[in-house]
Each structure stands twice: as structure tokens, then as C-alpha cells.
PDB file of C-alpha atoms in Angstrom:
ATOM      1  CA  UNK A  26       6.176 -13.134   9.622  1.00  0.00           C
ATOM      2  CA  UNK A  27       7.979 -14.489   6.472  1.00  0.00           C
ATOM      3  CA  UNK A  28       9.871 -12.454   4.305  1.00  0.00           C
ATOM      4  CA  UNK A  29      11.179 -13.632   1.127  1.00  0.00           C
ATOM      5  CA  UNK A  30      13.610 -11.318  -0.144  1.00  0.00           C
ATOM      6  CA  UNK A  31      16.974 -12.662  -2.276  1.00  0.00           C
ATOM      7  CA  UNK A  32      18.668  -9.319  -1.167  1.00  0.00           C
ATOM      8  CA  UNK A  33      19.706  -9.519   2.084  1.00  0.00           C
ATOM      9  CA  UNK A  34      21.099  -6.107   2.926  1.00  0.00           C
ATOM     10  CA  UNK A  35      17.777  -5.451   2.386  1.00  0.00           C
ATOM     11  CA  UNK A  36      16.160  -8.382   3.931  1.00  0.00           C
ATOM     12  CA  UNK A  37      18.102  -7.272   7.052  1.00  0.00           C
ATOM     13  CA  UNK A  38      17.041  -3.564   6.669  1.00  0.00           C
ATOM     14  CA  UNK A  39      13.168  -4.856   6.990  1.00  0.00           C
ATOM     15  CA  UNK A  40      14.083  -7.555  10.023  1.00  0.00           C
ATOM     16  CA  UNK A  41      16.022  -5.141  12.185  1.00  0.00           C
ATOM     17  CA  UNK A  42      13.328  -2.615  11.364  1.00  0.00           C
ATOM     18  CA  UNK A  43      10.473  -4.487  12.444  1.00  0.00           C
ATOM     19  CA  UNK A  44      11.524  -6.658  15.271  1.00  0.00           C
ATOM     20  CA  UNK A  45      13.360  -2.995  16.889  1.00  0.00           C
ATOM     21  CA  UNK A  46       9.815  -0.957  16.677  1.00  0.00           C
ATOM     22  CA  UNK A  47       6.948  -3.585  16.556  1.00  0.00           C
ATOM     23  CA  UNK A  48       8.176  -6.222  17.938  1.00  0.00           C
ATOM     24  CA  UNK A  49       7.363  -8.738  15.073  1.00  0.00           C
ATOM     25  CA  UNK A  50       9.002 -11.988  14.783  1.00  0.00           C
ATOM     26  CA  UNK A  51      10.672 -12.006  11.496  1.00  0.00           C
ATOM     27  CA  UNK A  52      12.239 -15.355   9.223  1.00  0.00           C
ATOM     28  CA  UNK A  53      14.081 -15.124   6.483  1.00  0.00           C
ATOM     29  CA  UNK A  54      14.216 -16.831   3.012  1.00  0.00           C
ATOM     30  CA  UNK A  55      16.389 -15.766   0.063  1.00  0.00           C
ATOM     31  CA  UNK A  56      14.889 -18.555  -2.067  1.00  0.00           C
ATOM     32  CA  UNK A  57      11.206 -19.723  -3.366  1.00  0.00           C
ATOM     33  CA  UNK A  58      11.964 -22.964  -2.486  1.00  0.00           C
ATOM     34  CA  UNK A  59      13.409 -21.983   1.015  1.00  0.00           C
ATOM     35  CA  UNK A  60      10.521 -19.619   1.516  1.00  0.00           C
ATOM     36  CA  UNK A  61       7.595 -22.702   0.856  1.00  0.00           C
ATOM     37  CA  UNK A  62       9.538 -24.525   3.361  1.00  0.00           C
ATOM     38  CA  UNK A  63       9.387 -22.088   5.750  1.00  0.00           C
ATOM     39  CA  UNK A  64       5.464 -21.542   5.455  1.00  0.00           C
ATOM     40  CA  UNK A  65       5.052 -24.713   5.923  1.00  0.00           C
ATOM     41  CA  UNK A  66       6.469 -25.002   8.848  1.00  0.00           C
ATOM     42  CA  UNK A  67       5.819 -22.034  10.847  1.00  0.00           C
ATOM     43  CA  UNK A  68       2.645 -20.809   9.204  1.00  0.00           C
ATOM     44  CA  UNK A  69       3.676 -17.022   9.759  1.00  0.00           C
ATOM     45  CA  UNK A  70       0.719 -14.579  10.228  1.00  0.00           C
ATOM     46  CA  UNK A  71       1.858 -12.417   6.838  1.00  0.00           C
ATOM     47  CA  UNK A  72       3.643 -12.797   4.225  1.00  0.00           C
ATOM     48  CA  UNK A  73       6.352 -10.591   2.382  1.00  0.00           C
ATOM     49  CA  UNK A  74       7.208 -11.546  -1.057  1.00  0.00           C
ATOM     50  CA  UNK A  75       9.750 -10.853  -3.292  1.00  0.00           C
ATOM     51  CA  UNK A  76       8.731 -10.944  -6.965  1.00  0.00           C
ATOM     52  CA  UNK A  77      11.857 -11.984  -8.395  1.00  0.00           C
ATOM     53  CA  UNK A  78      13.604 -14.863  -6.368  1.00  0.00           C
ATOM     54  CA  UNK A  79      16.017 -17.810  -7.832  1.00  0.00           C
ATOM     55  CA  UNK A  80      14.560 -21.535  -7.979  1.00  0.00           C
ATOM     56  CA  UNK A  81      10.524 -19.572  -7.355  1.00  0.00           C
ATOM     57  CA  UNK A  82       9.123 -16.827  -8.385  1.00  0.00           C
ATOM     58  CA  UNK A  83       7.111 -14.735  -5.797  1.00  0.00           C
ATOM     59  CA  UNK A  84       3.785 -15.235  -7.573  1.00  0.00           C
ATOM     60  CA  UNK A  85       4.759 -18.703  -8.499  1.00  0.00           C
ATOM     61  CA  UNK A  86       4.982 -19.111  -4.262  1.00  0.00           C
ATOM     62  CA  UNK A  87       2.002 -16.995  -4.434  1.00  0.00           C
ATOM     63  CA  UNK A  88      -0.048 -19.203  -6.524  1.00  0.00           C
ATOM     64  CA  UNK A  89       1.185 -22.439  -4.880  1.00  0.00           C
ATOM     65  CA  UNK A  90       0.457 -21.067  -0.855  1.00  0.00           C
ATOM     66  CA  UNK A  91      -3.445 -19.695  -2.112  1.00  0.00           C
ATOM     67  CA  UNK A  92      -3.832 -23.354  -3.256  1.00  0.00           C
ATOM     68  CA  UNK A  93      -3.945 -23.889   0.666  1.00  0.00           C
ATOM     69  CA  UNK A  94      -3.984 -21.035   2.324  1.00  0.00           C
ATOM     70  CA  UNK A  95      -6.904 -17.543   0.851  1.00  0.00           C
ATOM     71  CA  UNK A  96      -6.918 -15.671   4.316  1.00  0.00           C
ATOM     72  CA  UNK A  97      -2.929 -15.311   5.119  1.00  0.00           C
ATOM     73  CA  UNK A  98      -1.776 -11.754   3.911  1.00  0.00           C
ATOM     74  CA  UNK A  99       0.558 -11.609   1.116  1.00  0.00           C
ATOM     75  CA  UNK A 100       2.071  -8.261   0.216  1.00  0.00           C
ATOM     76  CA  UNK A 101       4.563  -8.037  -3.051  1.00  0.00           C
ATOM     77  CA  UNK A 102       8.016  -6.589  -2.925  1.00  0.00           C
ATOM     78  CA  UNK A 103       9.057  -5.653  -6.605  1.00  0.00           C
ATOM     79  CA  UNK A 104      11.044  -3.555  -9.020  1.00  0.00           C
ATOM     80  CA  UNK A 105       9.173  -4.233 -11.730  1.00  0.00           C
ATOM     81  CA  UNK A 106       5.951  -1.582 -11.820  1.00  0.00           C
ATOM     82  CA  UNK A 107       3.903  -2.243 -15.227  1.00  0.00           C
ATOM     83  CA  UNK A 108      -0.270  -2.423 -14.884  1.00  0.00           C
ATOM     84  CA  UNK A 109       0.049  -6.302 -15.974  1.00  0.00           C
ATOM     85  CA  UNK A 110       2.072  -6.790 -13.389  1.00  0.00           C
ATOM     86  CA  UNK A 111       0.095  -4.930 -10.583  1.00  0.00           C
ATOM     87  CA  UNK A 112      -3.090  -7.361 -11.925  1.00  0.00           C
ATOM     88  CA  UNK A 113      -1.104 -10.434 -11.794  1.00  0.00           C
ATOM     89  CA  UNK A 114      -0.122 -10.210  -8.515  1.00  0.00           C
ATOM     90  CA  UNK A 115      -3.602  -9.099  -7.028  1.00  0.00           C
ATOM     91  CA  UNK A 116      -5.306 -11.987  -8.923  1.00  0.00           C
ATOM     92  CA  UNK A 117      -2.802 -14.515  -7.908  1.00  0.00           C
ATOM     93  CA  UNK A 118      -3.959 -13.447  -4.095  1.00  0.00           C
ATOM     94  CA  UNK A 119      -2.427 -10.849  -3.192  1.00  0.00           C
ATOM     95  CA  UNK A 120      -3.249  -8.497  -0.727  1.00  0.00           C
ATOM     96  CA  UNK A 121      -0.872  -5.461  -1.412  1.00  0.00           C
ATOM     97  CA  UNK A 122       1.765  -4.207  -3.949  1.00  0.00           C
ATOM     98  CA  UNK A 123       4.954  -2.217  -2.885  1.00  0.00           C
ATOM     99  CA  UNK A 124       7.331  -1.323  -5.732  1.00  0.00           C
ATOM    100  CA  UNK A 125      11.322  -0.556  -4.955  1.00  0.00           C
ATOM    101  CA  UNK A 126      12.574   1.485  -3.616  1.00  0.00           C
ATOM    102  CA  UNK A 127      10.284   1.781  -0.956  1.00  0.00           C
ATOM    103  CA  UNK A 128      10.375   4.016   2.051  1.00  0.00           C
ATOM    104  CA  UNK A 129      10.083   1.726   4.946  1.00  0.00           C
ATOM    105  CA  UNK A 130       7.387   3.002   6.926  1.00  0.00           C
ATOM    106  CA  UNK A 131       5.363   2.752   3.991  1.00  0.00           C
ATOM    107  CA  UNK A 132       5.656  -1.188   4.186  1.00  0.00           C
ATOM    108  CA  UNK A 133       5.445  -0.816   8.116  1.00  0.00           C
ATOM    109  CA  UNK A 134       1.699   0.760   7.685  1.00  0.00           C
ATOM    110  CA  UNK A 135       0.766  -1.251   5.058  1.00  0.00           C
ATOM    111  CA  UNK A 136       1.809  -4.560   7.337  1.00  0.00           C
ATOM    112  CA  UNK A 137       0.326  -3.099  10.328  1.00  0.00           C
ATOM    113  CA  UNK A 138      -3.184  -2.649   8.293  1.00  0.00           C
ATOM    114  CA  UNK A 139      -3.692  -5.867   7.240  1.00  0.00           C
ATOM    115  CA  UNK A 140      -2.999  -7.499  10.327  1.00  0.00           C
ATOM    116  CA  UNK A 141      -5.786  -5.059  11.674  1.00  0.00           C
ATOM    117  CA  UNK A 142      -3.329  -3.521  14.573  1.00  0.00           C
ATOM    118  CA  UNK A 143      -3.048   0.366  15.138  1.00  0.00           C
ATOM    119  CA  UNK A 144      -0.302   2.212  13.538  1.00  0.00           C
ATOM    120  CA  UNK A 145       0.842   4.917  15.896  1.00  0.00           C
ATOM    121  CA  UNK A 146       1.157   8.067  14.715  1.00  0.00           C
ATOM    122  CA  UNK A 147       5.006   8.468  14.967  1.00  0.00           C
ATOM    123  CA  UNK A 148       4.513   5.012  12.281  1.00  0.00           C
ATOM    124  CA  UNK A 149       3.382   7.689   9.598  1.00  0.00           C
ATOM    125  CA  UNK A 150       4.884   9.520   7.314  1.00  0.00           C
ATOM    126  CA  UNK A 151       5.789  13.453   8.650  1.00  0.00           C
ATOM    127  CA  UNK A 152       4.932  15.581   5.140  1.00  0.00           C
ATOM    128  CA  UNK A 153       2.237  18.359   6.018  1.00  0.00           C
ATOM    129  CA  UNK A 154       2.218  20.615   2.529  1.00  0.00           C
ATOM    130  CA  UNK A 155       1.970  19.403  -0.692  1.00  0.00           C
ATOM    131  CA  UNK A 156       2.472  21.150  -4.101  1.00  0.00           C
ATOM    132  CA  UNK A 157       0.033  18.981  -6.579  1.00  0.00           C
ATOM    133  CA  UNK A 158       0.275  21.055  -9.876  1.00  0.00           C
ATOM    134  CA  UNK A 159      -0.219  24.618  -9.453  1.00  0.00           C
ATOM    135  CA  UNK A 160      -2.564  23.678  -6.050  1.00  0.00           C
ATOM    136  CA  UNK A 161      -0.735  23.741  -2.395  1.00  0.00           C
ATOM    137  CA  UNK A 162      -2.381  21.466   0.018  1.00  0.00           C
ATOM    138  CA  UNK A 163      -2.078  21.761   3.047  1.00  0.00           C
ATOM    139  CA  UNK A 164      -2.875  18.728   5.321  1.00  0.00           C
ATOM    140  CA  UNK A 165      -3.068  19.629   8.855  1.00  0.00           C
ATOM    141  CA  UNK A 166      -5.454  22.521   8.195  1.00  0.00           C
ATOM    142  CA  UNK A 167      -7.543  20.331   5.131  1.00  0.00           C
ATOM    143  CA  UNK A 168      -7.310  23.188   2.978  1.00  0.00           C
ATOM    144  CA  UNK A 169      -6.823  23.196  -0.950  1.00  0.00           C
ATOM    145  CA  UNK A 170      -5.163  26.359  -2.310  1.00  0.00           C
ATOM    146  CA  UNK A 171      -4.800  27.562  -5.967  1.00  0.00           C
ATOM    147  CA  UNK A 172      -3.714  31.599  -6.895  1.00  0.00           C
ATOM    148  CA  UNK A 173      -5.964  33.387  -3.820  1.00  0.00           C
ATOM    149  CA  UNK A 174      -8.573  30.638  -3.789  1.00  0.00           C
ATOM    150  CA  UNK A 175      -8.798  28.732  -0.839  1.00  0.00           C
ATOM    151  CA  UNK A 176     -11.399  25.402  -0.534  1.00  0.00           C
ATOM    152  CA  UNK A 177     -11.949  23.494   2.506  1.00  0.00           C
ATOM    153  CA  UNK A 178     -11.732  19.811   2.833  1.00  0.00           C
ATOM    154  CA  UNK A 179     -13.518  17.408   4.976  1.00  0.00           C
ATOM    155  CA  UNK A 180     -11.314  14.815   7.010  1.00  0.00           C
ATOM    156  CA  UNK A 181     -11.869  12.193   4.577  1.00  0.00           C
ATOM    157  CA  UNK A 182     -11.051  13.967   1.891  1.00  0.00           C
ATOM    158  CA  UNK A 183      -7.923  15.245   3.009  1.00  0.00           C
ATOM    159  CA  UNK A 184      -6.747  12.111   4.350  1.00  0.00           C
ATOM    160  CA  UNK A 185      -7.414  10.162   0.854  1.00  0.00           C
ATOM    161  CA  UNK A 186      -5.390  13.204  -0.770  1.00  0.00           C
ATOM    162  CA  UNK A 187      -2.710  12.826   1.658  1.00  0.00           C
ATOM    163  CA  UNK A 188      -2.301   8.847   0.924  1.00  0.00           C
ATOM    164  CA  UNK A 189      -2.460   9.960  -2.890  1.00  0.00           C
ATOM    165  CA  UNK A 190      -0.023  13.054  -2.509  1.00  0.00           C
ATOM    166  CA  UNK A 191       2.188   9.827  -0.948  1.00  0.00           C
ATOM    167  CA  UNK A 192       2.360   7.496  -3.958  1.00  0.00           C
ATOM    168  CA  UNK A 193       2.139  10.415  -6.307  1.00  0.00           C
ATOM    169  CA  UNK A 194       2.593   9.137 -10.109  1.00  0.00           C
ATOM    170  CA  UNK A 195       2.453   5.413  -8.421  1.00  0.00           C
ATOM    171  CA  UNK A 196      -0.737   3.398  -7.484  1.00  0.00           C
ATOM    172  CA  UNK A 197      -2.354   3.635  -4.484  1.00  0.00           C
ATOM    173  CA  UNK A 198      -3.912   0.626  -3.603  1.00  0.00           C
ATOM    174  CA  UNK A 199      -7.628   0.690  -2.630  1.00  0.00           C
ATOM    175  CA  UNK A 200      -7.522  -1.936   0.308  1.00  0.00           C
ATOM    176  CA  UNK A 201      -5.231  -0.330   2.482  1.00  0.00           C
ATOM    177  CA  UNK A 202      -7.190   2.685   2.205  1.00  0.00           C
ATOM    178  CA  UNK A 203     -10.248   0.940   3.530  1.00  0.00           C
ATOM    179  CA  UNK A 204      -7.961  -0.954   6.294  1.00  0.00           C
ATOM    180  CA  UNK A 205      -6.521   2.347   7.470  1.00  0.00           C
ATOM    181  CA  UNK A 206      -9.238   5.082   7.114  1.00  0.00           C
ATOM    182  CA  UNK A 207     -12.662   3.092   7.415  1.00  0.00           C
ATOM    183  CA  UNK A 208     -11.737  -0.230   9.306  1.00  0.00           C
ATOM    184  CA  UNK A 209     -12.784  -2.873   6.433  1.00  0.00           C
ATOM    185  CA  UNK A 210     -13.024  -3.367   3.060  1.00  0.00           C
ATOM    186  CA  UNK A 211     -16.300  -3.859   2.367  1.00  0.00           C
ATOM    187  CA  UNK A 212     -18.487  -3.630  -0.669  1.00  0.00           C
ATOM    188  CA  UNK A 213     -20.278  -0.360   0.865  1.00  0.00           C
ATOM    189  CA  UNK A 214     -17.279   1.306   2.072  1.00  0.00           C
ATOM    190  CA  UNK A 215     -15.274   0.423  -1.258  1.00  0.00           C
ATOM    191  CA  UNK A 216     -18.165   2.408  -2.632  1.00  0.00           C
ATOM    192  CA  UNK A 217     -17.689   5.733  -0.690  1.00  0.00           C
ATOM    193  CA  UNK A 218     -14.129   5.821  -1.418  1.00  0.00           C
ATOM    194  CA  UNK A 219     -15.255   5.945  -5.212  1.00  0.00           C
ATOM    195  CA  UNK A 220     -17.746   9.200  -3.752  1.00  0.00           C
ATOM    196  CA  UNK A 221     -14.648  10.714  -2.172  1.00  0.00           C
ATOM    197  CA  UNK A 222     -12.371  10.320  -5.301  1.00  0.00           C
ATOM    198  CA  UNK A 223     -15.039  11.965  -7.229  1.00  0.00           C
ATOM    199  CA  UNK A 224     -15.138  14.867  -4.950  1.00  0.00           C
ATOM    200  CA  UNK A 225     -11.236  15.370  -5.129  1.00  0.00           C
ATOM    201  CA  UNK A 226     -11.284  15.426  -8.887  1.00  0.00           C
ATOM    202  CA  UNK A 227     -13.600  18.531  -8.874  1.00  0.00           C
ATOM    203  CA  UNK A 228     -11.813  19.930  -6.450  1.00  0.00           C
ATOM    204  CA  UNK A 229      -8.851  19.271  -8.605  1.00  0.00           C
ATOM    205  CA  UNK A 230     -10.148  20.626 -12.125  1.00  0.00           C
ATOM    206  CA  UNK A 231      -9.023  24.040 -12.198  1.00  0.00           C
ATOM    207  CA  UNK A 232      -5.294  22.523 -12.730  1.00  0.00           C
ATOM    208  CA  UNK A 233      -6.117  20.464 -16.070  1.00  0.00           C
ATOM    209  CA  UNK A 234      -2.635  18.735 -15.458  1.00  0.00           C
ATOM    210  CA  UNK A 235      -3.446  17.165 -12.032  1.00  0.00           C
ATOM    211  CA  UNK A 236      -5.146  14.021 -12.770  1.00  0.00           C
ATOM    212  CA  UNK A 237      -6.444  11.004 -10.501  1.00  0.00           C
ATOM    213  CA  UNK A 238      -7.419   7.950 -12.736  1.00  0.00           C
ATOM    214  CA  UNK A 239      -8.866   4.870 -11.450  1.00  0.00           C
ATOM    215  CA  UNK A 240      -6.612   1.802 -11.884  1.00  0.00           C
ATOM    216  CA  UNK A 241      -9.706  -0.971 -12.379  1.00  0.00           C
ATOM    217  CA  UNK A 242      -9.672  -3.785  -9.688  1.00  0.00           C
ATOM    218  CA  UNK A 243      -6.335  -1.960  -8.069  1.00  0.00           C
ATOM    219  CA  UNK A 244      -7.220   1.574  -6.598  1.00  0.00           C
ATOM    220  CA  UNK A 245      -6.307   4.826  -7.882  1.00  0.00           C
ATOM    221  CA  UNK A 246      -3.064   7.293  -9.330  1.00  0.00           C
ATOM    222  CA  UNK A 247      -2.773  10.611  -9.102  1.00  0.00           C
ATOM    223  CA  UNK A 248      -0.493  12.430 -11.773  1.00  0.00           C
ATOM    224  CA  UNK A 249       1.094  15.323 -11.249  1.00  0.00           C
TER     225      UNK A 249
END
């Protein structure tokens, strides 16, 4: 794996992380420059870009390694969070979008889905009972609860909910979703996530401040 990141405290955070739990082979590069050297050379099985590096960009070495390369996974590492900057990265090739400060299992399950291996469950993150507006959701028994009103979920739903309860007020990206919960990302099952989301936002109406919007091309938000 290649990770491109011009801080290294960090960049040492995600290394020592990674090759102590999963056993990954991690190289460094605090350049764009360094970093397209690098690929080159060792043609790592996923890539982890910074955005914003000195002497390259992160989609700049983005743009440059799809020129070659459409099938190695790219995931962005970035402070900055705007929609046109979400779109940019996606259509320059991207396979995934983390924004800092990111908790580091997060990037841990999102690497482990797009190289298609398990995550275990200890991987995941621990949060059971969510407060989304005036509803309390409760994950391990898939119930939705609002005054004395209590609504049953199925697994899917819940486990969507739970993914969106985790990037609350961000974007959660539709591909891992697919990766994680269905296997692939295909055309059919992109299409039942879209049946699932709609089911949610019923679900959801009594509380006219809870919100999940669809981000077009990217996945979904829920605002709370």
C-alpha cells in the first residue's frame, strides 16, 4: 500500500496502525512527486492520497496514475469537505473520500472493503444507540423509537442507518456501502440501496428535522 500523506505524525499513526492489526505492507511519501515514484515502482495494491501535498496535488497524482492505471483503489485523505470537491475527486478516479479528522477504523474498513477482504468485527466501530433528532435507535435490537412509538427495522435497514448515524452531517459514500453490506457494486444492487433509503426516510418523517438527502453520483447525508 502507498500512502501519500505530507504529515507524518500522521502518516506514522496510519503505518503503525495498519502493519500492527492487518498486517499490510505500508510506504510512505510526503511528496506528489515522491509518491508517483513510488507507484511506479512498487505498484502497491491501494492507494491513500493526500489532497493537499507540496510539488503534486493528490488529484493531480490522481489524474496522472488513472492515465495508466482505472482498477487500483484510490481513497482521498482531505481537510477540505465542499460538494465540488467530493465530485472532483470521484471523477478524477477515485474510489473513496475520507475528510480529517478521521477516526481510524473508519479508514481501516473502508481499505479493507475495497480490497474485498473481511473486516472483523472488533475492526468496527462499538456505538449501539443513537439519538437522530427526537428518534433513539437502537442498533442491536433494529428498533426505531420516537415518544412511546416503537417501529421495527429489517437488517438492512438498520445496518444502512447505522453507517449513516456514523458520518452523521458528512457524506456517506455509496460504494462502500455496496462493498460492505451486499458484496459489489453493481447497477442492481446500487438500485436497492436507493429502495432502502426510501424506506428510512418514512420511517424518519415524524421528526421533520431529520433529513437524509441524496448527494448525486456520491451517496447519501443524513442531517440531524
Amino acid at each position: 500500500m502507498l500512502l501519500a500523506e505530507d504529515e507524518i505524525a500522521l502518516a506514522k499513526i496510519i503505518k503503525d496502525s495498519l502493519e500492527s492489526r492487518h498486517e499490510f505492507q505500508i510506504t510512505i511519501a510526503s511528496q506528489g512527486n515522491e509518491a508517483l515514484e513510488i507507484y511506479h515502482k512498487q505498484k502497491p495494491d491501494i492507494l491513500v492520497l493526500d489532497v493537499m501535498m507540496p510539488q503534486m496535488d493528490g488529484f493531480t497524482l490522481a489524474k496522472m496514475i488513472r492515465q495508466i492505471d482505472v482498477r487500483t483503489p484510490i481513497i482521498f485523505l482531505t481537510a477540505r469537505s465542499s460538494t465540488d470537491d467530493l465530485v472532483t475527486g470521484f471523477r478524477l478516479g477515485g474510489n473513496d473520500y475520507l475528510k480529517k479528522s478521521f477516526d481510524m477504523e473508519e479508514l481501516i474498513v473502508r481499505i479493507l472493503a475495497l480490497l474485498n477482504r473481511p473486516v472483523a468485527v472488533e475492526d468496527t466501530p462499538q456505538a449501539v444507540v443513537f439519538t437522530i433528532g427526537q428518534y433513539t435507535f437502537h442498533y442491536p435490537h433494529q428498533t426505531l423509537q420516537i415518544s412511546d412509538q416503537t417501529e421495527a427495522l429489517s437488517h438492512r435497514e438498520a445496518e444502512i442507518l447505522r453507517l449513516l448515524c456514523l458520518h452523521a452531517n458528512d457524506v456517506l459514500h455509496r460504494k462502500p456501502v455496496l462493498l460492505e453490506l451486499w458484496g459489489d457494486d453493481s447497477f442492481f444492487n446500487a438500485r436497492s440501496v436507493d429502495v432502502f433509503i426510501t424506506k428510512l426516510r418514512k420511517k424518519l418523517k415524524a421528526d421533520p428535522s431529520v433529513q437524509i438527502v441524496n448527494i448525486r453520483g456520491i451517496g447519501y447525508k443524513l442531517i440531524i
